[in-house]
Amino acid sequence: MPKVKKNTALVSEKKVVKKTKVKAKPVVKKIIPKKKAKPIIVDVIEDDEPEVFFPELETASEEMYVLDKLKVKKEMDPEIDQQKKFFSELVTEIKEKKSNPGKGKSRANLNDDEDKPRVNKSVGLYRRLVWRFIAFTVVLLLIVFYFSFSKLTIIISPKGEAINDSLLLKIQPAGTTAVNPDTDFREQVPGTVKELTLAEEKSFPASGEEITGDEVSGQVNIINNSPKSQALVTNTRILSPEGKLFRIKEAVNVPAGGEVTVAIYTEKPSEEFALSPTTFTIPGLWLGLQDKIYAKSTTAFVYQQKIKKYVKASDIDQATKEMSNLLVAKAKITAGAPDYNQISLYDTISPATFEISAKAGDAKDSFIVKAKGTMVAVTFSKDEAVKLATAKLALLIPDDKELVDYNPANINYTFDNYDLKTGIAAVKETFTGTMVLKNDSEIIDKKQLVNLNKQQLENYLKSFPEIKSYELKFYPSFISRAPRLPERIEIDVSGMLK
């Protein structure tokens, strides 16, 4: 390597640095930090260069030493930047000569080569900025799309809620004394009230049974083919081909060539004695006459238990109830059938009186019951009663619900009471219906649904007892979260009541 004279500027620079470090502490001005420049390696060549085994390492050490000195000098004096630039260019030129010997480049060419990476760097920077701008624009468009086009529709099928109530109707016929309206809160309905005195009589069977024994009953014909008549006493035996023994219940005289019908019985009745039609012999006769005088059945014998009938207490209770119904039926006939748009009710003014021909435990097959009583027949307008019931239900239904499944034909009317003094009758009217949410009801607060996911929406909707079922429709379909704007949420209460 050719030796180069020491640069006096460098020597003086070294001396100044050493002097500054020993004798006086320099006052360093606060400099605003600039963009950090690329590190510059400076090769310093001395005349008397000691022999080294690793020249490249030595040169690198000298370059690092010069850079450290320049860094300290820069902190002391801003003018050193010019020197740093000079030495940077000098070191770059020396490196180019080492790497490409014989191809020296001028400083102008060196500056041109340094501008190329700067241009490439600027193009890369602009390219990154463009991509960042595009990404930002896409994100912004997605946000605008989400807020502008995302939508949630909730279709609700309402659950029916039963509603029951009743009214007391007052039927006051013309000509009766009016009741003070300040103390009587019953709804007045036009109609008629009639008092009817009725009587009825009927026979009822006794249902009590007591088994006293069993028997076999039947009849046989005694046939006499002999030339003489034959007398048979009571309990005369007759014998079946199977050896079943029976007896006749009464004495008979069978004429010659004739026959007589007589009832039979057995001393040990059982089901096996219920014989089909057959021929019987009479063992008490002379053996020579048994083929001429004999018995023959034309119908089967019947086995049955002997039952004793008696009147039970339940028979009497059932009979009195039936007699009361008979009195009401007779009252309907007496009062006449109501018109199509009228309701008629009947009841006893006072408990009916009954005359019974037997008492509980009497051994009778039947008994007779006579009933007397005064009935009241009430007839009133059906249309007026329905209007009152409908109006009462309308008052009970909230504004966000509507009445469904209400049938006036299902209204129940029962007789409540009758005032003998005023002649006014009271009827209780009981009615039922079903109410559901209206289609435009605002039971759900849309603000509570904002930005909820699908599971949260389902948990929220399940908390309403008025909702039977629901369906969530997200738009676009790949979104499963409610919009952030309440205006983008639609509630449709249009499910049909099932």
Coordinates of C-alpha atoms in Angstrom, one line a residue:
M1 CA 0.0 0.0 0.0
P2 CA 1.6 3.4 -0.9
K3 CA 2.3 5.7 2.0
V4 CA 0.4 9.0 2.1
K5 CA 1.4 12.0 4.0
K6 CA -0.3 12.6 7.2
N7 CA -3.1 15.1 6.9
T8 CA -2.3 18.1 9.0
A9 CA -6.0 18.7 9.4
L10 CA -6.3 15.4 11.1
V11 CA -3.3 15.9 13.3
S12 CA -4.5 19.3 14.4
E13 CA -8.0 17.9 14.9
K14 CA -6.5 15.2 17.2
K15 CA -4.6 17.7 19.2
V16 CA -7.6 19.9 19.6
V17 CA -9.7 17.0 20.9
K18 CA -7.0 16.0 23.4
K19 CA -6.6 19.5 24.6
T20 CA -10.2 20.0 25.0
K21 CA -10.6 16.8 27.1
V22 CA -7.7 17.8 29.5
K23 CA -7.8 21.5 30.0
A24 CA -11.3 22.7 29.7
K25 CA -14.8 21.2 29.6
P26 CA -16.5 22.4 26.5
V27 CA -19.8 24.0 26.6
V28 CA -22.0 21.9 24.3
K29 CA -25.0 23.6 22.8
K30 CA -28.3 21.7 22.7
I31 CA -28.7 20.6 19.2
I32 CA -32.1 19.3 17.8
P33 CA -31.5 15.7 16.8
K34 CA -31.6 15.1 13.1
K35 CA -32.1 12.0 11.1
K36 CA -29.3 9.6 11.8
A37 CA -26.9 9.3 8.9
K38 CA -25.5 6.1 7.7
P39 CA -22.3 5.1 9.4
I40 CA -19.2 6.2 7.4
I41 CA -15.9 4.3 7.6
V42 CA -12.8 6.5 7.2
D43 CA -9.4 4.9 6.3
V44 CA -6.4 6.9 7.6
I45 CA -3.1 6.1 6.1
E46 CA 0.1 7.0 7.9
D47 CA 3.7 7.2 6.7
D48 CA 5.3 4.9 9.1
E49 CA 2.8 2.1 9.3
P50 CA 3.8 -0.7 11.7
E51 CA 3.9 -4.2 10.5
V52 CA 0.6 -5.9 11.2
F53 CA -0.6 -9.4 10.5
F54 CA -4.2 -8.3 9.8
P55 CA -4.1 -5.1 7.8
E56 CA -7.9 -5.0 7.2
L57 CA -8.6 -5.1 10.9
E58 CA -6.0 -2.4 11.6
T59 CA -7.6 -0.2 8.9
A60 CA -11.0 -0.8 10.4
S61 CA -9.8 0.2 13.9
E62 CA -8.3 3.4 12.5
E63 CA -11.6 4.2 10.7
M64 CA -13.6 3.6 13.8
Y65 CA -11.2 5.7 15.8
V66 CA -11.6 8.6 13.3
L67 CA -15.4 8.2 13.4
D68 CA -15.5 8.4 17.2
K69 CA -13.4 11.5 17.1
L70 CA -15.7 13.0 14.5
K71 CA -18.7 12.2 16.7
V72 CA -17.2 14.0 19.7
K73 CA -16.2 16.9 17.5
K74 CA -19.7 17.1 16.1
E75 CA -21.1 17.5 19.6
M76 CA -18.6 20.3 20.2
D77 CA -18.9 22.2 17.0
P78 CA -21.6 22.0 14.2
E79 CA -18.9 23.0 11.6
I80 CA -17.4 19.6 11.9
D81 CA -20.3 18.3 9.7
Q82 CA -18.6 19.8 6.7
Q83 CA -15.4 17.9 7.5
K84 CA -17.4 14.8 8.1
K85 CA -18.9 15.1 4.6
F86 CA -15.5 15.6 3.1
F87 CA -13.9 12.6 4.7
S88 CA -17.0 10.5 3.9
E89 CA -16.6 11.3 0.2
L90 CA -12.9 10.6 0.5
V91 CA -13.4 7.3 2.2
T92 CA -16.0 6.2 -0.4
E93 CA -13.7 7.1 -3.3
I94 CA -10.8 5.1 -1.7
K95 CA -13.1 2.1 -1.3
E96 CA -14.2 2.3 -4.9
K97 CA -10.5 2.4 -6.0
K98 CA -9.7 -0.7 -3.9
S99 CA -12.6 -2.7 -5.2
N100 CA -12.3 -1.6 -8.8
P101 CA -8.6 -0.9 -9.4
G102 CA -7.9 1.1 -12.6
K103 CA -11.4 2.4 -12.8
G104 CA -11.4 5.7 -11.0
K105 CA -14.5 7.7 -10.7
S106 CA -14.9 11.3 -10.4
R107 CA -16.9 12.9 -7.5
A108 CA -19.6 13.7 -10.0
N109 CA -20.1 10.1 -10.9
L110 CA -19.9 9.2 -7.3
N111 CA -22.8 11.5 -6.5
D112 CA -24.8 10.0 -9.4
D113 CA -24.4 6.5 -7.9
E114 CA -25.6 7.7 -4.5
D115 CA -28.7 9.3 -6.0
K116 CA -29.9 5.9 -7.3
P117 CA -30.7 4.2 -4.0
R118 CA -32.3 7.5 -2.9
V119 CA -34.6 7.4 -5.9
N120 CA -35.4 3.7 -5.2
K121 CA -36.0 4.5 -1.6
S122 CA -38.4 7.3 -2.6
V123 CA -40.3 5.0 -5.0
G124 CA -40.7 2.4 -2.2
L125 CA -41.9 5.0 0.2
Y126 CA -44.5 6.3 -2.2
R127 CA -45.6 2.7 -3.0
R128 CA -46.1 2.0 0.7
L129 CA -48.1 5.2 1.2
V130 CA -50.3 4.2 -1.8
W131 CA -51.0 0.8 -0.3
R132 CA -51.7 2.2 3.1
F133 CA -54.1 4.7 1.5
I134 CA -55.9 1.9 -0.4
A135 CA -56.2 -0.2 2.8
F136 CA -57.5 2.8 4.7
T137 CA -60.1 3.4 2.0
V138 CA -61.2 -0.2 2.0
V139 CA -61.6 -0.2 5.8
L140 CA -63.5 3.1 5.5
L141 CA -65.8 1.7 2.8
L142 CA -66.5 -1.4 5.0
I143 CA -67.4 0.8 7.9
V144 CA -69.7 2.9 5.7
F145 CA -71.3 -0.3 4.3
Y146 CA -71.8 -1.8 7.7
F147 CA -73.6 1.3 9.0
S148 CA -75.5 2.0 5.9
F149 CA -76.6 -1.5 4.7
S150 CA -76.5 -3.9 7.7
K151 CA -80.0 -4.7 8.9
L152 CA -81.7 -7.0 11.4
T153 CA -85.3 -8.1 11.2
I154 CA -86.9 -9.9 14.1
I155 CA -90.1 -11.8 13.3
I156 CA -92.1 -12.5 16.5
S157 CA -94.9 -15.0 16.9
P158 CA -96.9 -13.8 20.0
K159 CA -98.1 -16.0 22.7
G160 CA -101.7 -15.9 23.6
E161 CA -102.6 -14.9 27.1
A162 CA -106.0 -16.1 28.5
I163 CA -108.2 -13.4 30.0
N164 CA -111.3 -14.2 32.1
D165 CA -113.9 -12.0 33.7
S166 CA -117.5 -11.9 34.7
L167 CA -120.4 -9.5 35.1
L168 CA -123.6 -9.4 37.1
L169 CA -126.6 -8.6 35.0
K170 CA -129.8 -7.1 36.5
I171 CA -133.1 -8.1 34.8
Q172 CA -135.9 -5.8 36.0
P173 CA -139.3 -6.3 34.5
A174 CA -141.5 -3.3 33.7
G175 CA -143.6 -2.0 36.6
T176 CA -141.2 -3.1 39.4
T177 CA -139.5 -0.7 41.8
A178 CA -136.1 0.5 40.7
V179 CA -133.0 0.0 42.8
N180 CA -130.8 2.9 43.9
P181 CA -128.1 3.1 41.1
D182 CA -125.6 4.5 43.7
T183 CA -125.6 1.2 45.6
D184 CA -126.4 -1.2 42.8
F185 CA -123.5 -1.6 40.4
R186 CA -125.1 -4.4 38.3
E187 CA -125.5 -3.8 34.6
Q188 CA -129.2 -3.6 33.7
V189 CA -130.5 -5.7 30.8
P190 CA -134.1 -5.6 29.5
G191 CA -136.0 -8.8 30.0
T192 CA -138.9 -10.6 31.8
V193 CA -139.2 -12.5 35.1
K194 CA -142.0 -15.0 35.8
E195 CA -143.0 -17.0 38.9
L196 CA -144.3 -20.5 38.2
T197 CA -145.9 -23.0 40.7
L198 CA -145.2 -26.6 39.5
A199 CA -145.8 -30.2 40.6
E200 CA -144.5 -33.5 39.2
E201 CA -144.7 -37.3 40.1
K202 CA -142.6 -40.2 38.9
S203 CA -141.8 -43.9 39.8
F204 CA -138.1 -44.9 40.3
P205 CA -136.7 -48.5 40.5
A206 CA -134.8 -49.7 43.6
S207 CA -131.2 -50.5 42.8
G208 CA -130.4 -52.4 46.1
E209 CA -129.9 -56.1 45.7
E210 CA -129.4 -58.9 48.2
I211 CA -128.6 -62.5 47.1
T212 CA -130.7 -65.0 49.1
G213 CA -129.8 -68.2 47.2
D214 CA -129.8 -69.7 43.7
E215 CA -132.2 -71.9 41.7
V216 CA -132.7 -73.7 38.4
S217 CA -136.0 -72.9 36.8
G218 CA -137.8 -74.4 33.8
Q219 CA -140.8 -76.4 32.6
V220 CA -141.5 -80.0 31.3
N221 CA -144.4 -81.6 29.6
I222 CA -145.6 -84.9 31.3
I223 CA -146.7 -87.2 28.4
N224 CA -149.1 -90.2 29.1
N225 CA -149.2 -92.8 26.2
S226 CA -150.9 -95.4 28.4
P227 CA -154.7 -96.3 28.2
K228 CA -155.2 -95.0 31.8
S229 CA -154.7 -91.6 33.3
Q230 CA -151.8 -91.1 35.7
A231 CA -151.7 -89.0 38.8
L232 CA -148.4 -87.5 40.0
V233 CA -147.9 -85.9 43.4
T234 CA -145.9 -82.8 44.3
N235 CA -142.1 -83.2 44.2
T236 CA -142.3 -86.2 41.9
R237 CA -138.8 -87.0 40.6
I238 CA -137.8 -86.8 37.0
L239 CA -134.4 -88.0 35.8
S240 CA -132.3 -86.7 32.9
P241 CA -130.2 -89.1 30.7
E242 CA -127.1 -87.7 32.4
G243 CA -128.5 -88.7 35.8
K244 CA -129.5 -85.1 36.9
L245 CA -132.4 -85.3 39.3
F246 CA -135.2 -82.7 39.2
R247 CA -138.6 -82.5 40.9
I248 CA -142.0 -81.1 39.8
K249 CA -143.3 -78.2 41.9
E250 CA -147.0 -79.3 42.0
A251 CA -149.3 -82.4 41.7
V252 CA -150.8 -83.1 38.3
N253 CA -153.1 -85.7 36.8
V254 CA -152.1 -86.7 33.3
P255 CA -155.0 -88.1 31.2
A256 CA -154.6 -91.1 29.0
G257 CA -153.1 -90.2 25.7
G258 CA -152.6 -86.6 26.8
E259 CA -149.9 -84.4 28.4
V260 CA -149.6 -81.7 31.1
T261 CA -147.1 -78.8 31.5
V262 CA -145.5 -78.4 35.0
A263 CA -142.6 -76.4 36.5
I264 CA -139.6 -78.1 37.9
Y265 CA -136.8 -77.4 40.4
T266 CA -133.7 -79.1 41.8
E267 CA -132.5 -79.5 45.4
K268 CA -128.9 -78.7 44.6
P269 CA -129.0 -75.9 42.0
S270 CA -125.8 -75.1 40.0
E271 CA -124.9 -74.0 36.5
E272 CA -124.5 -77.6 35.3
F273 CA -128.2 -78.2 35.9
A274 CA -129.1 -75.6 33.2
L275 CA -129.9 -78.4 30.7
S276 CA -130.8 -78.0 27.1
P277 CA -134.2 -79.6 25.9
T278 CA -134.1 -83.3 26.5
T279 CA -136.3 -86.3 27.7
F280 CA -136.7 -87.3 31.3
T281 CA -137.8 -90.6 32.9
I282 CA -140.0 -90.8 36.0
P283 CA -138.2 -93.3 38.3
G284 CA -141.1 -93.5 40.7
L285 CA -143.4 -95.3 38.2
W286 CA -143.5 -99.0 37.5
L287 CA -140.7 -100.0 35.2
G288 CA -143.2 -101.2 32.6
L289 CA -144.9 -97.8 32.4
Q290 CA -141.7 -95.6 32.3
D291 CA -141.5 -95.9 28.5
K292 CA -145.2 -94.9 28.1
I293 CA -145.3 -92.2 30.8
Y294 CA -142.4 -89.7 30.8
A295 CA -141.4 -86.0 30.8
K296 CA -140.0 -83.9 28.0
S297 CA -138.6 -80.3 28.0
T298 CA -138.9 -78.0 25.0
T299 CA -136.8 -75.0 26.3
A300 CA -133.5 -74.9 28.2
F301 CA -133.5 -74.8 32.0
V302 CA -132.2 -71.5 33.5
Y303 CA -129.8 -71.2 36.4
Q304 CA -130.1 -67.9 38.4
Q305 CA -129.5 -66.5 41.8
K306 CA -132.4 -65.5 44.1
I307 CA -132.2 -61.7 44.6
K308 CA -134.0 -59.5 47.0
K309 CA -134.5 -55.9 45.9
Y310 CA -134.5 -52.9 48.4
V311 CA -134.3 -49.1 48.2
K312 CA -130.9 -47.5 48.7
A313 CA -130.2 -44.0 50.0
S314 CA -128.5 -43.1 46.7
D315 CA -131.7 -44.1 44.9
I316 CA -133.6 -41.4 46.9
D317 CA -130.9 -38.8 46.3
Q318 CA -130.9 -39.5 42.5
A319 CA -134.7 -39.4 42.4
T320 CA -134.9 -36.0 44.0
K321 CA -132.3 -34.5 41.6
E322 CA -134.2 -35.9 38.7
M323 CA -137.4 -34.5 40.0
S324 CA -135.8 -31.0 40.3
N325 CA -134.8 -31.3 36.6
L326 CA -138.3 -32.3 35.8
L327 CA -139.7 -29.2 37.5
V328 CA -137.3 -27.1 35.4
A329 CA -138.3 -28.8 32.2
K330 CA -141.9 -28.3 33.0
A331 CA -141.2 -24.6 33.7
K332 CA -139.6 -24.2 30.3
I333 CA -142.7 -25.7 28.7
T334 CA -145.0 -23.5 30.8
A335 CA -143.1 -20.3 30.2
G336 CA -142.7 -20.9 26.5
A337 CA -139.6 -21.2 24.3
P338 CA -137.5 -18.0 24.1
D339 CA -136.7 -16.1 20.9
Y340 CA -133.5 -16.7 18.9
N341 CA -131.8 -13.6 20.4
Q342 CA -132.9 -14.2 24.0
I343 CA -131.5 -16.2 26.9
S344 CA -133.7 -18.0 29.4
L345 CA -132.8 -19.3 32.8
Y346 CA -134.8 -21.2 35.4
D347 CA -134.4 -21.8 39.0
T348 CA -136.4 -22.6 42.2
I349 CA -137.3 -19.7 44.3
S350 CA -137.4 -21.9 47.4
P351 CA -136.2 -25.5 47.8
A352 CA -138.7 -27.9 46.3
T353 CA -140.7 -30.3 48.6
F354 CA -140.6 -34.1 47.9
E355 CA -142.9 -36.9 49.0
I356 CA -141.3 -40.3 48.7
S357 CA -143.2 -43.6 49.1
A358 CA -140.2 -45.5 50.6
K359 CA -137.2 -45.0 52.7
A360 CA -133.7 -46.3 52.6
G361 CA -133.6 -50.1 53.3
D362 CA -137.2 -50.9 52.4
A363 CA -137.5 -54.2 50.5
K364 CA -139.2 -52.8 47.4
D365 CA -138.6 -53.2 43.7
S366 CA -139.6 -49.5 43.1
F367 CA -140.8 -46.3 44.8
I368 CA -142.7 -43.2 43.9
V369 CA -141.5 -39.5 44.3
K370 CA -143.8 -36.5 44.2
A371 CA -142.3 -33.0 43.9
K372 CA -143.8 -29.5 44.3
G373 CA -142.1 -26.1 44.0
T374 CA -142.2 -22.5 42.8
M375 CA -139.9 -21.7 39.9
V376 CA -138.7 -18.4 38.4
A377 CA -138.2 -18.1 34.7
V378 CA -135.8 -15.2 33.6
T379 CA -135.6 -14.1 29.9
F380 CA -133.3 -11.3 28.7
S381 CA -131.6 -10.0 25.6
K382 CA -128.6 -11.9 24.4
D383 CA -127.3 -9.0 22.2
E384 CA -127.2 -6.6 25.2
A385 CA -125.4 -9.2 27.3
V386 CA -122.8 -9.8 24.6
K387 CA -122.1 -6.1 24.2
L388 CA -121.5 -5.7 27.9
A389 CA -119.1 -8.6 28.0
T390 CA -117.2 -7.3 24.9
A391 CA -116.9 -3.8 26.4
K392 CA -115.6 -5.2 29.7
L393 CA -112.9 -7.3 27.9
A394 CA -111.8 -4.2 25.9
L395 CA -111.2 -2.3 29.2
L396 CA -109.0 -5.1 30.5
I397 CA -106.7 -5.3 27.4
P398 CA -103.5 -3.1 27.4
D399 CA -102.9 -0.7 24.6
D400 CA -100.1 -2.8 23.1
K401 CA -102.3 -5.9 22.8
E402 CA -105.4 -7.0 21.0
L403 CA -108.2 -9.4 21.6
V404 CA -108.4 -12.7 19.6
D405 CA -110.1 -16.0 20.0
Y406 CA -113.2 -14.5 21.6
N407 CA -116.4 -16.2 20.7
P408 CA -119.7 -14.7 22.2
A409 CA -121.3 -18.1 21.8
N410 CA -119.0 -19.4 24.6
I411 CA -120.3 -17.0 27.2
N412 CA -121.7 -18.8 30.2
Y413 CA -124.9 -17.6 32.0
T414 CA -125.9 -18.8 35.5
F415 CA -128.8 -17.8 37.7
D416 CA -127.5 -15.8 40.7
N417 CA -130.5 -14.7 42.8
Y418 CA -134.0 -13.5 42.8
D419 CA -135.5 -10.8 45.0
L420 CA -139.1 -11.7 46.0
K421 CA -139.8 -8.2 47.2
T422 CA -138.7 -6.2 44.1
G423 CA -139.1 -9.0 41.5
I424 CA -135.6 -8.3 40.2
A425 CA -133.4 -11.3 39.1
A426 CA -129.6 -11.3 38.9
V427 CA -127.7 -13.4 36.3
K428 CA -123.9 -14.0 36.4
E429 CA -122.2 -13.7 33.0
T430 CA -118.8 -15.4 32.6
F431 CA -116.7 -14.9 29.5
T432 CA -113.2 -15.7 28.3
G433 CA -110.8 -14.5 25.6
T434 CA -107.2 -14.5 24.4
M435 CA -105.0 -11.4 23.9
V436 CA -101.8 -11.1 21.9
L437 CA -99.3 -8.4 21.0
K438 CA -100.3 -5.9 18.3
N439 CA -98.3 -5.8 15.1
D440 CA -97.2 -2.3 15.9
S441 CA -96.5 -2.8 19.6
E442 CA -93.2 -1.5 20.9
I443 CA -92.6 -3.9 23.7
I444 CA -89.0 -4.3 22.7
D445 CA -86.6 -1.4 23.0
K446 CA -84.4 -1.4 19.9
K447 CA -81.7 0.5 21.8
Q448 CA -81.3 -2.6 24.0
L449 CA -80.5 -4.7 20.9
V450 CA -77.7 -2.5 19.5
N451 CA -74.5 -4.5 18.7
L452 CA -75.7 -7.7 20.4
N453 CA -74.6 -11.0 18.9
K454 CA -77.0 -13.8 18.1
Q455 CA -76.8 -15.6 21.4
Q456 CA -77.3 -12.3 23.4
L457 CA -80.3 -11.5 21.2
E458 CA -81.9 -14.9 21.9
N459 CA -81.4 -14.6 25.6
Y460 CA -83.0 -11.1 25.6
L461 CA -86.1 -12.2 23.6
K462 CA -86.6 -15.3 25.8
S463 CA -87.1 -13.0 28.8
F464 CA -90.5 -11.8 27.4
P465 CA -93.4 -14.1 28.3
E466 CA -95.5 -12.5 25.6
I467 CA -93.3 -14.0 22.9
K468 CA -94.1 -17.6 21.8
S469 CA -91.3 -17.9 19.1
Y470 CA -89.1 -15.6 17.1
E471 CA -86.9 -15.6 14.0
L472 CA -83.7 -13.5 13.4
K473 CA -82.9 -12.4 9.9
F474 CA -79.5 -10.7 9.4
Y475 CA -78.6 -8.8 6.3
P476 CA -76.1 -9.5 4.9
S477 CA -76.5 -13.1 5.9
F478 CA -72.9 -13.6 6.9
I479 CA -73.3 -11.0 9.7
S480 CA -74.5 -12.4 13.0
R481 CA -74.5 -9.2 15.1
A482 CA -77.2 -6.5 15.4
P483 CA -76.5 -3.2 13.8
R484 CA -75.0 -0.3 15.8
L485 CA -77.9 2.0 14.8
P486 CA -81.4 1.3 16.2
E487 CA -82.9 2.6 13.0
R488 CA -81.5 -0.5 11.2
I489 CA -83.4 -2.9 13.5
E490 CA -87.0 -3.8 12.5
I491 CA -89.5 -5.6 14.8
D492 CA -92.3 -7.5 13.0
V493 CA -95.0 -8.9 15.3
S494 CA -96.8 -10.8 12.5
G495 CA -96.7 -14.4 13.7
M496 CA -100.0 -16.2 13.5
L497 CA -101.5 -17.4 16.8
K498 CA -101.5 -21.2 16.9

